[in-house]
Amino acid sequence: MEEQDVVSVHVEDGIAWVNFARPEKRNAMSPTLNRRMMDVLDELEFREDVGVLVLGGEGTAWSAGMDLKEYFRETEAQGLRGVRKSQRESYGWFRRLRWFQKPTIAMVNGWCFGGGFGPLFACDLAISADEAKYGLSEINWGILPGGGVTKVVVDLLPMRDAMWLTLTGDLIDGKQAAAMRLVNESVPLDRLKERTTEVAKMLLEKNPVTLKFAKDAVRRVGLMTYDEAEDYLVRMQEACNFHDKTDGRKEGIRQFIDEKSYKPGLGAYDK
Ligand code: ACO
């Protein structure tokens, strides 16, 4: 298969629809797919016509995790050099996605296994189909959830849920994933794209510079003490002010206080 085929990209109305596109392999992440994802993120990150990135999957899977043949068996056969290279490539695009310039939404249509939790966590928000199925299948073939996955479930879930998924390899569906807060919400598959579009449009209305600082702050402050977070947030707001050449916050106050044309409690100011 050609490299460009394993990820599909379509930009429309400010939304970059990026899909895992190996449906015949249930969108398992091969080294080729991992390299391609990094290129795609590079291409999209600072495009002016992209305000939100949605990561979906073609066919019946979102992603069946790492490709057991190409990512594990074939790279192990190349020795440590091959293993480390393929780890760098996958962890690299997960990290790039976690700190992506634009807000990101995982749109989970189907299977999401193991390594798939990496990009799931990397996306800022996650909307699931009720029909989707999530599982840490690592235990079923004799490894621990690596590549950051154990960290993902411990960060996102209560300890009992993280432990349950890790030790049993049990599947949960979209509704259970939403109840557990692994994803934000779950809707029937036939409403998944519509709901994801609604959420993306909500984000597109906001100040794009502020969105980047706000999403980074949510990921960063967790490990800080209160005092550190307070200090960090003051400095980040000042950096945000510097980067926002539209002086959006002043405009927002002006439209509310002087013009009385909108209410910040009820929606975003007119950019
Ligand atoms: N790695 C490599 N190939 C895969 C993977 C994978 N993770 N998942 C599916 N495939 C391949 C199958 O080998 C098969 O290939 P073939 O047509 O050449 O035989 C093809 O995709 C279709 O897979 P089926 O099993 O036939 O599809 P089905 O819809 O019946 O089942 C399911 C889907 C449940 C996702 C199943 O494929 C499966 O269990 N996959 C493995 C899931 C997994 O454990 N992933 C690893 C998680 S751990 C980690 O990521 C570190």
PDB file of C-alpha atoms and ligand atoms in Angstrom:
ATOM      1  CA  MET A   1       0.000   0.000   0.000  1.00  0.00           C
ATOM      2  CA  GLU A   2       1.175   3.528  -0.781  1.00  0.00           C
ATOM      3  CA  GLU A   3       2.197   5.574   2.239  1.00  0.00           C
ATOM      4  CA  GLN A   4      -0.289   8.346   1.555  1.00  0.00           C
ATOM      5  CA  ASP A   5      -3.193   5.876   1.701  1.00  0.00           C
ATOM      6  CA  VAL A   6      -2.946   4.963   5.377  1.00  0.00           C
ATOM      7  CA  VAL A   7      -4.170   8.345   6.640  1.00  0.00           C
ATOM      8  CA  SER A   8      -6.880  10.366   4.925  1.00  0.00           C
ATOM      9  CA  VAL A   9      -7.280  14.129   5.276  1.00  0.00           C
ATOM     10  CA  HIS A  10     -10.110  16.386   4.301  1.00  0.00           C
ATOM     11  CA  VAL A  11     -10.362  20.052   5.304  1.00  0.00           C
ATOM     12  CA  GLU A  12     -13.771  21.719   5.220  1.00  0.00           C
ATOM     13  CA  ASP A  13     -15.217  24.783   6.953  1.00  0.00           C
ATOM     14  CA  GLY A  14     -12.311  25.114   9.384  1.00  0.00           C
ATOM     15  CA  ILE A  15     -12.291  21.446  10.400  1.00  0.00           C
ATOM     16  CA  ALA A  16      -9.496  19.052   9.431  1.00  0.00           C
ATOM     17  CA  TRP A  17     -11.006  15.563   9.258  1.00  0.00           C
ATOM     18  CA  VAL A  18      -8.080  13.184   9.681  1.00  0.00           C
ATOM     19  CA  ASN A  19      -8.796   9.470   9.515  1.00  0.00           C
ATOM     20  CA  PHE A  20      -6.864   6.360  10.289  1.00  0.00           C
ATOM     21  CA  ALA A  21      -7.278   4.742   6.881  1.00  0.00           C
ATOM     22  CA  ARG A  22      -6.247   1.085   7.034  1.00  0.00           C
ATOM     23  CA  PRO A  23      -9.745  -0.307   7.479  1.00  0.00           C
ATOM     24  CA  GLU A  24      -8.708  -3.721   6.165  1.00  0.00           C
ATOM     25  CA  LYS A  25      -6.264  -3.916   9.119  1.00  0.00           C
ATOM     26  CA  ARG A  26      -8.730  -2.283  11.511  1.00  0.00           C
ATOM     27  CA  ASN A  27      -6.572   0.873  11.434  1.00  0.00           C
ATOM     28  CA  ALA A  28      -3.756  -0.795  13.346  1.00  0.00           C
ATOM     29  CA  MET A  29      -0.862   1.623  13.707  1.00  0.00           C
ATOM     30  CA  SER A  30       2.068   0.440  11.603  1.00  0.00           C
ATOM     31  CA  PRO A  31       5.386   2.321  11.368  1.00  0.00           C
ATOM     32  CA  THR A  32       4.223   3.610   7.977  1.00  0.00           C
ATOM     33  CA  LEU A  33       1.009   4.955   9.497  1.00  0.00           C
ATOM     34  CA  ASN A  34       2.910   6.542  12.386  1.00  0.00           C
ATOM     35  CA  ARG A  35       5.296   8.328  10.032  1.00  0.00           C
ATOM     36  CA  ARG A  36       2.422   9.485   7.876  1.00  0.00           C
ATOM     37  CA  MET A  37       0.508  10.845  10.885  1.00  0.00           C
ATOM     38  CA  MET A  38       3.485  12.961  11.890  1.00  0.00           C
ATOM     39  CA  ASP A  39       3.660  14.386   8.352  1.00  0.00           C
ATOM     40  CA  VAL A  40      -0.075  15.085   8.356  1.00  0.00           C
ATOM     41  CA  LEU A  41       0.118  16.899  11.703  1.00  0.00           C
ATOM     42  CA  ASP A  42       3.052  18.925  10.353  1.00  0.00           C
ATOM     43  CA  GLU A  43       1.073  19.869   7.271  1.00  0.00           C
ATOM     44  CA  LEU A  44      -2.072  20.869   9.155  1.00  0.00           C
ATOM     45  CA  GLU A  45      -0.856  22.466  12.372  1.00  0.00           C
ATOM     46  CA  PHE A  46      -0.401  26.074  11.243  1.00  0.00           C
ATOM     47  CA  ARG A  47      -2.746  26.146   8.257  1.00  0.00           C
ATOM     48  CA  GLU A  48      -4.985  29.178   8.521  1.00  0.00           C
ATOM     49  CA  ASP A  49      -7.992  27.306   7.180  1.00  0.00           C
ATOM     50  CA  VAL A  50      -7.764  24.740  10.013  1.00  0.00           C
ATOM     51  CA  GLY A  51      -9.254  25.659  13.397  1.00  0.00           C
ATOM     52  CA  VAL A  52     -10.026  22.209  14.804  1.00  0.00           C
ATOM     53  CA  LEU A  53      -8.663  18.745  14.058  1.00  0.00           C
ATOM     54  CA  VAL A  54     -10.922  15.685  14.279  1.00  0.00           C
ATOM     55  CA  LEU A  55      -9.289  12.254  14.387  1.00  0.00           C
ATOM     56  CA  GLY A  56     -11.557   9.471  13.142  1.00  0.00           C
ATOM     57  CA  GLY A  57     -11.247   5.996  11.704  1.00  0.00           C
ATOM     58  CA  GLU A  58     -12.387   4.435   8.438  1.00  0.00           C
ATOM     59  CA  GLY A  59     -14.429   1.271   8.479  1.00  0.00           C
ATOM     60  CA  THR A  60     -15.362  -0.620  11.638  1.00  0.00           C
ATOM     61  CA  ALA A  61     -12.416   0.495  13.764  1.00  0.00           C
ATOM     62  CA  TRP A  62     -11.094   3.703  15.225  1.00  0.00           C
ATOM     63  CA  SER A  63      -7.776   1.949  15.797  1.00  0.00           C
ATOM     64  CA  ALA A  64      -7.026  -1.644  16.774  1.00  0.00           C
ATOM     65  CA  GLY A  65      -3.890  -0.370  18.507  1.00  0.00           C
ATOM     66  CA  MET A  66      -0.328  -0.965  17.455  1.00  0.00           C
ATOM     67  CA  ASP A  67       0.190  -3.274  14.482  1.00  0.00           C
ATOM     68  CA  LEU A  68       1.240  -6.540  16.096  1.00  0.00           C
ATOM     69  CA  LYS A  69       3.035  -7.720  12.967  1.00  0.00           C
ATOM     70  CA  GLU A  70       4.645  -4.566  11.591  1.00  0.00           C
ATOM     71  CA  TYR A  71       5.125  -2.549  14.798  1.00  0.00           C
ATOM     72  CA  PHE A  72       6.093  -5.363  17.163  1.00  0.00           C
ATOM     73  CA  ARG A  73       7.271  -8.506  15.385  1.00  0.00           C
ATOM     74  CA  GLU A  74       9.001  -6.944  12.387  1.00  0.00           C
ATOM     75  CA  THR A  75      10.725  -4.138  14.311  1.00  0.00           C
ATOM     76  CA  GLU A  76      11.852  -6.529  17.063  1.00  0.00           C
ATOM     77  CA  ALA A  77      13.453  -8.597  14.318  1.00  0.00           C
ATOM     78  CA  GLN A  78      15.590  -5.516  13.502  1.00  0.00           C
ATOM     79  CA  GLY A  79      16.950  -5.391  17.048  1.00  0.00           C
ATOM     80  CA  LEU A  80      16.956  -2.561  19.532  1.00  0.00           C
ATOM     81  CA  ARG A  81      17.678   0.046  16.874  1.00  0.00           C
ATOM     82  CA  GLY A  82      14.475  -0.893  15.024  1.00  0.00           C
ATOM     83  CA  VAL A  83      12.399  -1.039  18.193  1.00  0.00           C
ATOM     84  CA  ARG A  84      13.546   2.364  19.421  1.00  0.00           C
ATOM     85  CA  LYS A  85      12.969   3.913  15.999  1.00  0.00           C
ATOM     86  CA  SER A  86       9.390   2.686  15.787  1.00  0.00           C
ATOM     87  CA  GLN A  87       8.737   3.767  19.394  1.00  0.00           C
ATOM     88  CA  ARG A  88      10.065   7.260  18.601  1.00  0.00           C
ATOM     89  CA  GLU A  89       7.799   7.467  15.579  1.00  0.00           C
ATOM     90  CA  SER A  90       4.625   6.488  17.417  1.00  0.00           C
ATOM     91  CA  TYR A  91       5.279   8.335  20.673  1.00  0.00           C
ATOM     92  CA  GLY A  92       6.406  11.279  18.548  1.00  0.00           C
ATOM     93  CA  TRP A  93       3.101  11.854  16.807  1.00  0.00           C
ATOM     94  CA  PHE A  94       1.102  11.147  19.993  1.00  0.00           C
ATOM     95  CA  ARG A  95       3.124  13.879  21.714  1.00  0.00           C
ATOM     96  CA  ARG A  96       2.757  16.204  18.746  1.00  0.00           C
ATOM     97  CA  LEU A  97      -1.007  15.671  18.901  1.00  0.00           C
ATOM     98  CA  ARG A  98      -1.146  16.271  22.684  1.00  0.00           C
ATOM     99  CA  TRP A  99       0.381  19.718  22.219  1.00  0.00           C
ATOM    100  CA  PHE A 100      -1.168  20.454  18.824  1.00  0.00           C
ATOM    101  CA  GLN A 101      -1.681  24.132  18.102  1.00  0.00           C
ATOM    102  CA  LYS A 102      -5.414  23.689  17.432  1.00  0.00           C
ATOM    103  CA  PRO A 103      -7.997  21.937  19.616  1.00  0.00           C
ATOM    104  CA  THR A 104      -8.459  18.289  18.717  1.00  0.00           C
ATOM    105  CA  ILE A 105     -11.391  15.883  18.977  1.00  0.00           C
ATOM    106  CA  ALA A 106     -11.220  12.091  18.862  1.00  0.00           C
ATOM    107  CA  MET A 107     -14.302  10.832  16.999  1.00  0.00           C
ATOM    108  CA  VAL A 108     -14.369   7.181  17.980  1.00  0.00           C
ATOM    109  CA  ASN A 109     -16.467   5.139  15.601  1.00  0.00           C
ATOM    110  CA  GLY A 110     -15.438   1.572  16.457  1.00  0.00           C
ATOM    111  CA  TRP A 111     -12.679  -0.587  17.943  1.00  0.00           C
ATOM    112  CA  CYS A 112     -10.167   1.228  20.134  1.00  0.00           C
ATOM    113  CA  PHE A 113      -7.487  -1.046  21.580  1.00  0.00           C
ATOM    114  CA  GLY A 114      -4.275  -0.689  23.529  1.00  0.00           C
ATOM    115  CA  GLY A 115      -1.967   1.771  21.805  1.00  0.00           C
ATOM    116  CA  GLY A 116      -5.090   3.509  20.468  1.00  0.00           C
ATOM    117  CA  PHE A 117      -5.498   4.983  23.946  1.00  0.00           C
ATOM    118  CA  GLY A 118      -2.404   7.098  23.158  1.00  0.00           C
ATOM    119  CA  PRO A 119      -4.014   9.224  20.439  1.00  0.00           C
ATOM    120  CA  LEU A 120      -7.355   9.026  22.300  1.00  0.00           C
ATOM    121  CA  PHE A 121      -5.748  10.779  25.275  1.00  0.00           C
ATOM    122  CA  ALA A 122      -3.755  13.084  23.014  1.00  0.00           C
ATOM    123  CA  CYS A 123      -6.994  14.526  21.644  1.00  0.00           C
ATOM    124  CA  ASP A 124      -8.388  17.275  23.862  1.00  0.00           C
ATOM    125  CA  LEU A 125     -11.971  16.029  23.645  1.00  0.00           C
ATOM    126  CA  ALA A 126     -13.448  12.666  22.690  1.00  0.00           C
ATOM    127  CA  ILE A 127     -16.868  11.863  21.274  1.00  0.00           C
ATOM    128  CA  SER A 128     -17.721   8.193  20.952  1.00  0.00           C
ATOM    129  CA  ALA A 129     -20.272   6.110  19.148  1.00  0.00           C
ATOM    130  CA  ASP A 130     -22.343   4.023  21.544  1.00  0.00           C
ATOM    131  CA  GLU A 131     -21.337   1.076  19.362  1.00  0.00           C
ATOM    132  CA  ALA A 132     -17.576   1.673  19.791  1.00  0.00           C
ATOM    133  CA  LYS A 133     -15.621  -0.852  21.851  1.00  0.00           C
ATOM    134  CA  TYR A 134     -12.605  -0.052  24.004  1.00  0.00           C
ATOM    135  CA  GLY A 135     -10.181  -2.511  25.505  1.00  0.00           C
ATOM    136  CA  LEU A 136      -6.695  -2.880  26.918  1.00  0.00           C
ATOM    137  CA  SER A 137      -6.012  -6.154  25.170  1.00  0.00           C
ATOM    138  CA  GLU A 138      -2.301  -6.100  26.053  1.00  0.00           C
ATOM    139  CA  ILE A 139      -2.892  -8.516  28.935  1.00  0.00           C
ATOM    140  CA  ASN A 140      -4.478 -10.942  26.443  1.00  0.00           C
ATOM    141  CA  TRP A 141      -1.221 -11.367  24.570  1.00  0.00           C
ATOM    142  CA  GLY A 142       1.226 -10.997  27.393  1.00  0.00           C
ATOM    143  CA  ILE A 143       2.441  -7.419  27.677  1.00  0.00           C
ATOM    144  CA  LEU A 144       1.610  -4.533  29.984  1.00  0.00           C
ATOM    145  CA  PRO A 145      -0.065  -1.446  28.515  1.00  0.00           C
ATOM    146  CA  GLY A 146       3.058   0.456  27.489  1.00  0.00           C
ATOM    147  CA  GLY A 147       3.664   3.417  25.226  1.00  0.00           C
ATOM    148  CA  GLY A 148       2.117   5.633  27.882  1.00  0.00           C
ATOM    149  CA  VAL A 149      -1.171   3.708  27.977  1.00  0.00           C
ATOM    150  CA  THR A 150      -0.984   2.825  31.677  1.00  0.00           C
ATOM    151  CA  LYS A 151      -0.345   6.501  32.370  1.00  0.00           C
ATOM    152  CA  VAL A 152      -3.315   7.432  30.191  1.00  0.00           C
ATOM    153  CA  VAL A 153      -5.784   5.282  32.110  1.00  0.00           C
ATOM    154  CA  VAL A 154      -4.402   6.300  35.486  1.00  0.00           C
ATOM    155  CA  ASP A 155      -4.670   9.974  34.522  1.00  0.00           C
ATOM    156  CA  LEU A 156      -8.161   9.672  33.075  1.00  0.00           C
ATOM    157  CA  LEU A 157      -9.861   7.072  35.258  1.00  0.00           C
ATOM    158  CA  PRO A 158     -10.335   6.200  38.905  1.00  0.00           C
ATOM    159  CA  MET A 159      -7.840   3.567  40.057  1.00  0.00           C
ATOM    160  CA  ARG A 160     -10.373   0.711  40.208  1.00  0.00           C
ATOM    161  CA  ASP A 161     -11.454   1.282  36.597  1.00  0.00           C
ATOM    162  CA  ALA A 162      -7.851   1.655  35.402  1.00  0.00           C
ATOM    163  CA  MET A 163      -6.927  -1.555  37.188  1.00  0.00           C
ATOM    164  CA  TRP A 164      -9.987  -3.424  35.890  1.00  0.00           C
ATOM    165  CA  LEU A 165      -9.323  -2.574  32.262  1.00  0.00           C
ATOM    166  CA  THR A 166      -5.608  -3.333  32.646  1.00  0.00           C
ATOM    167  CA  LEU A 167      -5.946  -6.709  34.343  1.00  0.00           C
ATOM    168  CA  THR A 168      -9.037  -8.125  32.649  1.00  0.00           C
ATOM    169  CA  GLY A 169      -8.746  -6.822  29.080  1.00  0.00           C
ATOM    170  CA  ASP A 170     -12.542  -6.471  29.292  1.00  0.00           C
ATOM    171  CA  LEU A 171     -14.301  -4.526  26.561  1.00  0.00           C
ATOM    172  CA  ILE A 172     -16.442  -1.501  27.342  1.00  0.00           C
ATOM    173  CA  ASP A 173     -18.754   0.255  24.897  1.00  0.00           C
ATOM    174  CA  GLY A 174     -19.135   3.965  24.184  1.00  0.00           C
ATOM    175  CA  LYS A 175     -21.759   4.558  26.857  1.00  0.00           C
ATOM    176  CA  GLN A 176     -19.612   2.860  29.498  1.00  0.00           C
ATOM    177  CA  ALA A 177     -16.586   4.843  28.297  1.00  0.00           C
ATOM    178  CA  ALA A 178     -18.560   8.077  28.728  1.00  0.00           C
ATOM    179  CA  ALA A 179     -19.801   7.033  32.181  1.00  0.00           C
ATOM    180  CA  MET A 180     -16.175   6.300  33.139  1.00  0.00           C
ATOM    181  CA  ARG A 181     -15.081   9.651  31.616  1.00  0.00           C
ATOM    182  CA  LEU A 182     -12.703   7.995  29.188  1.00  0.00           C
ATOM    183  CA  VAL A 183     -14.571  10.102  26.601  1.00  0.00           C
ATOM    184  CA  ASN A 184     -16.718  13.219  26.951  1.00  0.00           C
ATOM    185  CA  GLU A 185     -19.902  11.767  25.532  1.00  0.00           C
ATOM    186  CA  SER A 186     -21.333   8.934  23.517  1.00  0.00           C
ATOM    187  CA  VAL A 187     -24.012   9.095  20.840  1.00  0.00           C
ATOM    188  CA  PRO A 188     -25.475   6.559  18.399  1.00  0.00           C
ATOM    189  CA  LEU A 189     -23.088   5.906  15.501  1.00  0.00           C
ATOM    190  CA  ASP A 190     -25.436   7.523  13.003  1.00  0.00           C
ATOM    191  CA  ARG A 191     -25.218  10.800  14.966  1.00  0.00           C
ATOM    192  CA  LEU A 192     -21.476  10.692  15.606  1.00  0.00           C
ATOM    193  CA  LYS A 193     -20.327  12.952  12.780  1.00  0.00           C
ATOM    194  CA  GLU A 194     -23.160  15.419  13.346  1.00  0.00           C
ATOM    195  CA  ARG A 195     -22.424  15.735  17.066  1.00  0.00           C
ATOM    196  CA  THR A 196     -18.680  16.003  16.468  1.00  0.00           C
ATOM    197  CA  THR A 197     -19.308  18.771  13.942  1.00  0.00           C
ATOM    198  CA  GLU A 198     -21.449  20.643  16.501  1.00  0.00           C
ATOM    199  CA  VAL A 199     -18.676  20.433  19.083  1.00  0.00           C
ATOM    200  CA  ALA A 200     -16.042  21.494  16.537  1.00  0.00           C
ATOM    201  CA  LYS A 201     -18.170  24.489  15.580  1.00  0.00           C
ATOM    202  CA  MET A 202     -18.440  25.532  19.228  1.00  0.00           C
ATOM    203  CA  LEU A 203     -14.638  25.592  19.362  1.00  0.00           C
ATOM    204  CA  LEU A 204     -14.331  27.459  16.068  1.00  0.00           C
ATOM    205  CA  GLU A 205     -16.284  30.353  17.594  1.00  0.00           C
ATOM    206  CA  LYS A 206     -13.667  30.906  20.303  1.00  0.00           C
ATOM    207  CA  ASN A 207     -10.468  32.924  20.187  1.00  0.00           C
ATOM    208  CA  PRO A 208      -7.945  30.484  18.627  1.00  0.00           C
ATOM    209  CA  VAL A 209      -4.930  31.829  20.517  1.00  0.00           C
ATOM    210  CA  THR A 210      -6.699  31.493  23.852  1.00  0.00           C
ATOM    211  CA  LEU A 211      -7.787  27.945  23.013  1.00  0.00           C
ATOM    212  CA  LYS A 212      -4.162  26.845  22.645  1.00  0.00           C
ATOM    213  CA  PHE A 213      -3.075  28.415  25.930  1.00  0.00           C
ATOM    214  CA  ALA A 214      -6.134  27.092  27.753  1.00  0.00           C
ATOM    215  CA  LYS A 215      -5.736  23.503  26.538  1.00  0.00           C
ATOM    216  CA  ASP A 216      -2.040  23.461  27.396  1.00  0.00           C
ATOM    217  CA  ALA A 217      -2.818  24.836  30.851  1.00  0.00           C
ATOM    218  CA  VAL A 218      -5.276  21.999  31.542  1.00  0.00           C
ATOM    219  CA  ARG A 219      -2.615  19.423  30.673  1.00  0.00           C
ATOM    220  CA  ARG A 220       0.192  21.198  32.533  1.00  0.00           C
ATOM    221  CA  VAL A 221      -1.250  22.231  35.893  1.00  0.00           C
ATOM    222  CA  GLY A 222      -2.146  18.732  37.067  1.00  0.00           C
ATOM    223  CA  LEU A 223       1.351  18.027  38.345  1.00  0.00           C
ATOM    224  CA  MET A 224       1.912  21.472  39.855  1.00  0.00           C
ATOM    225  CA  THR A 225       1.329  22.674  43.377  1.00  0.00           C
ATOM    226  CA  TYR A 226      -1.346  25.331  43.730  1.00  0.00           C
ATOM    227  CA  ASP A 227       1.244  28.112  43.994  1.00  0.00           C
ATOM    228  CA  GLU A 228       3.125  26.871  40.947  1.00  0.00           C
ATOM    229  CA  ALA A 229      -0.098  26.671  38.955  1.00  0.00           C
ATOM    230  CA  GLU A 230      -1.148  30.152  40.005  1.00  0.00           C
ATOM    231  CA  ASP A 231       2.173  31.564  38.889  1.00  0.00           C
ATOM    232  CA  TYR A 232       2.208  29.539  35.656  1.00  0.00           C
ATOM    233  CA  LEU A 233      -1.307  30.662  34.752  1.00  0.00           C
ATOM    234  CA  VAL A 234      -0.497  34.333  35.304  1.00  0.00           C
ATOM    235  CA  ARG A 235       2.503  34.009  33.002  1.00  0.00           C
ATOM    236  CA  MET A 236       0.600  31.976  30.420  1.00  0.00           C
ATOM    237  CA  GLN A 237      -2.169  34.585  30.301  1.00  0.00           C
ATOM    238  CA  GLU A 238       0.461  37.260  29.713  1.00  0.00           C
ATOM    239  CA  ALA A 239       2.042  35.157  26.965  1.00  0.00           C
ATOM    240  CA  CYS A 240      -1.425  34.615  25.507  1.00  0.00           C
ATOM    241  CA  ASN A 241      -1.994  38.380  25.492  1.00  0.00           C
ATOM    242  CA  PHE A 242       1.294  38.817  23.654  1.00  0.00           C
ATOM    243  CA  HIS A 243       0.435  36.243  20.978  1.00  0.00           C
ATOM    244  CA  ASP A 244      -3.155  37.400  20.497  1.00  0.00           C
ATOM    245  CA  LYS A 245      -2.557  40.227  18.047  1.00  0.00           C
ATOM    246  CA  THR A 246      -6.318  40.899  17.924  1.00  0.00           C
ATOM    247  CA  ASP A 247      -6.402  41.884  21.626  1.00  0.00           C
ATOM    248  CA  GLY A 248      -9.403  39.595  21.817  1.00  0.00           C
ATOM    249  CA  ARG A 249      -9.979  39.959  25.546  1.00  0.00           C
ATOM    250  CA  LYS A 250     -10.332  43.741  25.230  1.00  0.00           C
ATOM    251  CA  GLU A 251     -12.732  43.324  22.335  1.00  0.00           C
ATOM    252  CA  GLY A 252     -14.724  40.791  24.356  1.00  0.00           C
ATOM    253  CA  ILE A 253     -15.058  43.230  27.253  1.00  0.00           C
ATOM    254  CA  ARG A 254     -15.923  46.074  24.859  1.00  0.00           C
ATOM    255  CA  GLN A 255     -18.727  44.133  23.182  1.00  0.00           C
ATOM    256  CA  PHE A 256     -20.194  43.219  26.580  1.00  0.00           C
ATOM    257  CA  ILE A 257     -19.715  46.436  28.590  1.00  0.00           C
ATOM    258  CA  ASP A 258     -19.886  49.177  25.928  1.00  0.00           C
ATOM    259  CA  GLU A 259     -21.782  47.706  23.004  1.00  0.00           C
ATOM    260  CA  LYS A 260     -23.952  45.341  25.054  1.00  0.00           C
ATOM    261  CA  SER A 261     -24.053  43.093  21.976  1.00  0.00           C
ATOM    262  CA  TYR A 262     -23.385  39.765  23.704  1.00  0.00           C
ATOM    263  CA  LYS A 263     -23.098  38.099  27.107  1.00  0.00           C
ATOM    264  CA  PRO A 264     -19.865  36.169  27.847  1.00  0.00           C
ATOM    265  CA  GLY A 265     -21.817  33.834  30.085  1.00  0.00           C
ATOM    266  CA  LEU A 266     -23.852  32.692  27.101  1.00  0.00           C
ATOM    267  CA  GLY A 267     -21.363  32.437  24.239  1.00  0.00           C
ATOM    268  CA  ALA A 268     -18.252  33.837  22.534  1.00  0.00           C
ATOM    269  CA  TYR A 269     -17.752  37.444  21.403  1.00  0.00           C
ATOM    270  CA  ASP A 270     -17.889  38.258  17.719  1.00  0.00           C
ATOM    271  CA  LYS A 271     -14.364  37.816  16.325  1.00  0.00           C
TER     272      LYS A 271
HETATM  273  N1  ACO B   1      -2.174  -5.572  14.412  1.00  0.00           N
HETATM  274  C1  ACO B   1      -2.005  -6.148  13.219  1.00  0.00           C
HETATM  275  N2  ACO B   1      -3.025  -6.566  12.442  1.00  0.00           N
HETATM  276  C2  ACO B   1      -4.266  -6.376  12.915  1.00  0.00           C
HETATM  277  C3  ACO B   1      -4.517  -5.771  14.147  1.00  0.00           C
HETATM  278  C4  ACO B   1      -3.402  -5.351  14.908  1.00  0.00           C
HETATM  279  N3  ACO B   1      -3.527  -4.718  16.086  1.00  0.00           N
HETATM  280  N4  ACO B   1      -5.847  -5.741  14.347  1.00  0.00           N
HETATM  281  C5  ACO B   1      -6.408  -6.291  13.258  1.00  0.00           C
HETATM  282  N5  ACO B   1      -5.452  -6.691  12.387  1.00  0.00           N
HETATM  283  C6  ACO B   1      -5.606  -7.335  11.089  1.00  0.00           C
HETATM  284  C7  ACO B   1      -5.897  -8.830  11.213  1.00  0.00           C
HETATM  285  O1  ACO B   1      -4.716  -9.548  11.372  1.00  0.00           O
HETATM  286  C8  ACO B   1      -6.591  -9.057   9.897  1.00  0.00           C
HETATM  287  O2  ACO B   1      -5.608  -9.145   8.888  1.00  0.00           O
HETATM  288  P1  ACO B   1      -5.777 -10.179   7.652  1.00  0.00           P
HETATM  289  O3  ACO B   1      -7.044  -9.749   6.960  1.00  0.00           O
HETATM  290  O4  ACO B   1      -4.547  -9.951   6.833  1.00  0.00           O
HETATM  291  O5  ACO B   1      -5.894 -11.515   8.274  1.00  0.00           O
HETATM  292  C9  ACO B   1      -7.369  -7.781   9.643  1.00  0.00           C
HETATM  293  O6  ACO B   1      -6.739  -6.792  10.435  1.00  0.00           O
HETATM  294  C10 ACO B   1      -8.817  -7.863  10.062  1.00  0.00           C
HETATM  295  O7  ACO B   1      -8.841  -8.317  11.413  1.00  0.00           O
HETATM  296  P2  ACO B   1      -9.946  -9.344  11.949  1.00  0.00           P
HETATM  297  O8  ACO B   1      -9.444  -9.863  13.244  1.00  0.00           O
HETATM  298  O9  ACO B   1     -10.310 -10.321  10.908  1.00  0.00           O
HETATM  299  O10 ACO B   1     -11.182  -8.322  12.152  1.00  0.00           O
HETATM  300  P3  ACO B   1     -12.438  -8.430  13.121  1.00  0.00           P
HETATM  301  O11 ACO B   1     -13.312  -7.285  12.726  1.00  0.00           O
HETATM  302  O12 ACO B   1     -13.015  -9.792  13.121  1.00  0.00           O
HETATM  303  O13 ACO B   1     -11.868  -8.175  14.596  1.00  0.00           O
HETATM  304  C11 ACO B   1     -10.563  -6.929  16.202  1.00  0.00           C
HETATM  305  C12 ACO B   1     -11.434  -6.867  14.928  1.00  0.00           C
HETATM  306  C13 ACO B   1     -11.404  -7.338  17.410  1.00  0.00           C
HETATM  307  C14 ACO B   1     -10.026  -5.494  16.347  1.00  0.00           C
HETATM  308  C15 ACO B   1      -9.400  -7.933  16.027  1.00  0.00           C
HETATM  309  O14 ACO B   1      -8.770  -7.698  14.762  1.00  0.00           O
HETATM  310  C16 ACO B   1      -8.339  -7.837  17.085  1.00  0.00           C
HETATM  311  O15 ACO B   1      -8.494  -8.386  18.149  1.00  0.00           O
HETATM  312  N6  ACO B   1      -7.227  -7.103  16.782  1.00  0.00           N
HETATM  313  C17 ACO B   1      -6.160  -6.944  17.737  1.00  0.00           C
HETATM  314  C18 ACO B   1      -6.497  -5.900  18.781  1.00  0.00           C
HETATM  315  C19 ACO B   1      -5.331  -5.729  19.701  1.00  0.00           C
HETATM  316  O16 ACO B   1      -5.141  -6.494  20.617  1.00  0.00           O
HETATM  317  N7  ACO B   1      -4.497  -4.711  19.410  1.00  0.00           N
HETATM  318  C20 ACO B   1      -3.254  -4.517  20.122  1.00  0.00           C
HETATM  319  C21 ACO B   1      -3.501  -3.729  21.350  1.00  0.00           C
HETATM  320  S1  ACO B   1      -2.041  -3.676  22.373  1.00  0.00           S
HETATM  321  C22 ACO B   1      -1.119  -2.413  21.747  1.00  0.00           C
HETATM  322  O17 ACO B   1      -1.566  -1.660  20.926  1.00  0.00           O
HETATM  323  C23 ACO B   1       0.250  -2.137  22.336  1.00  0.00           C
END
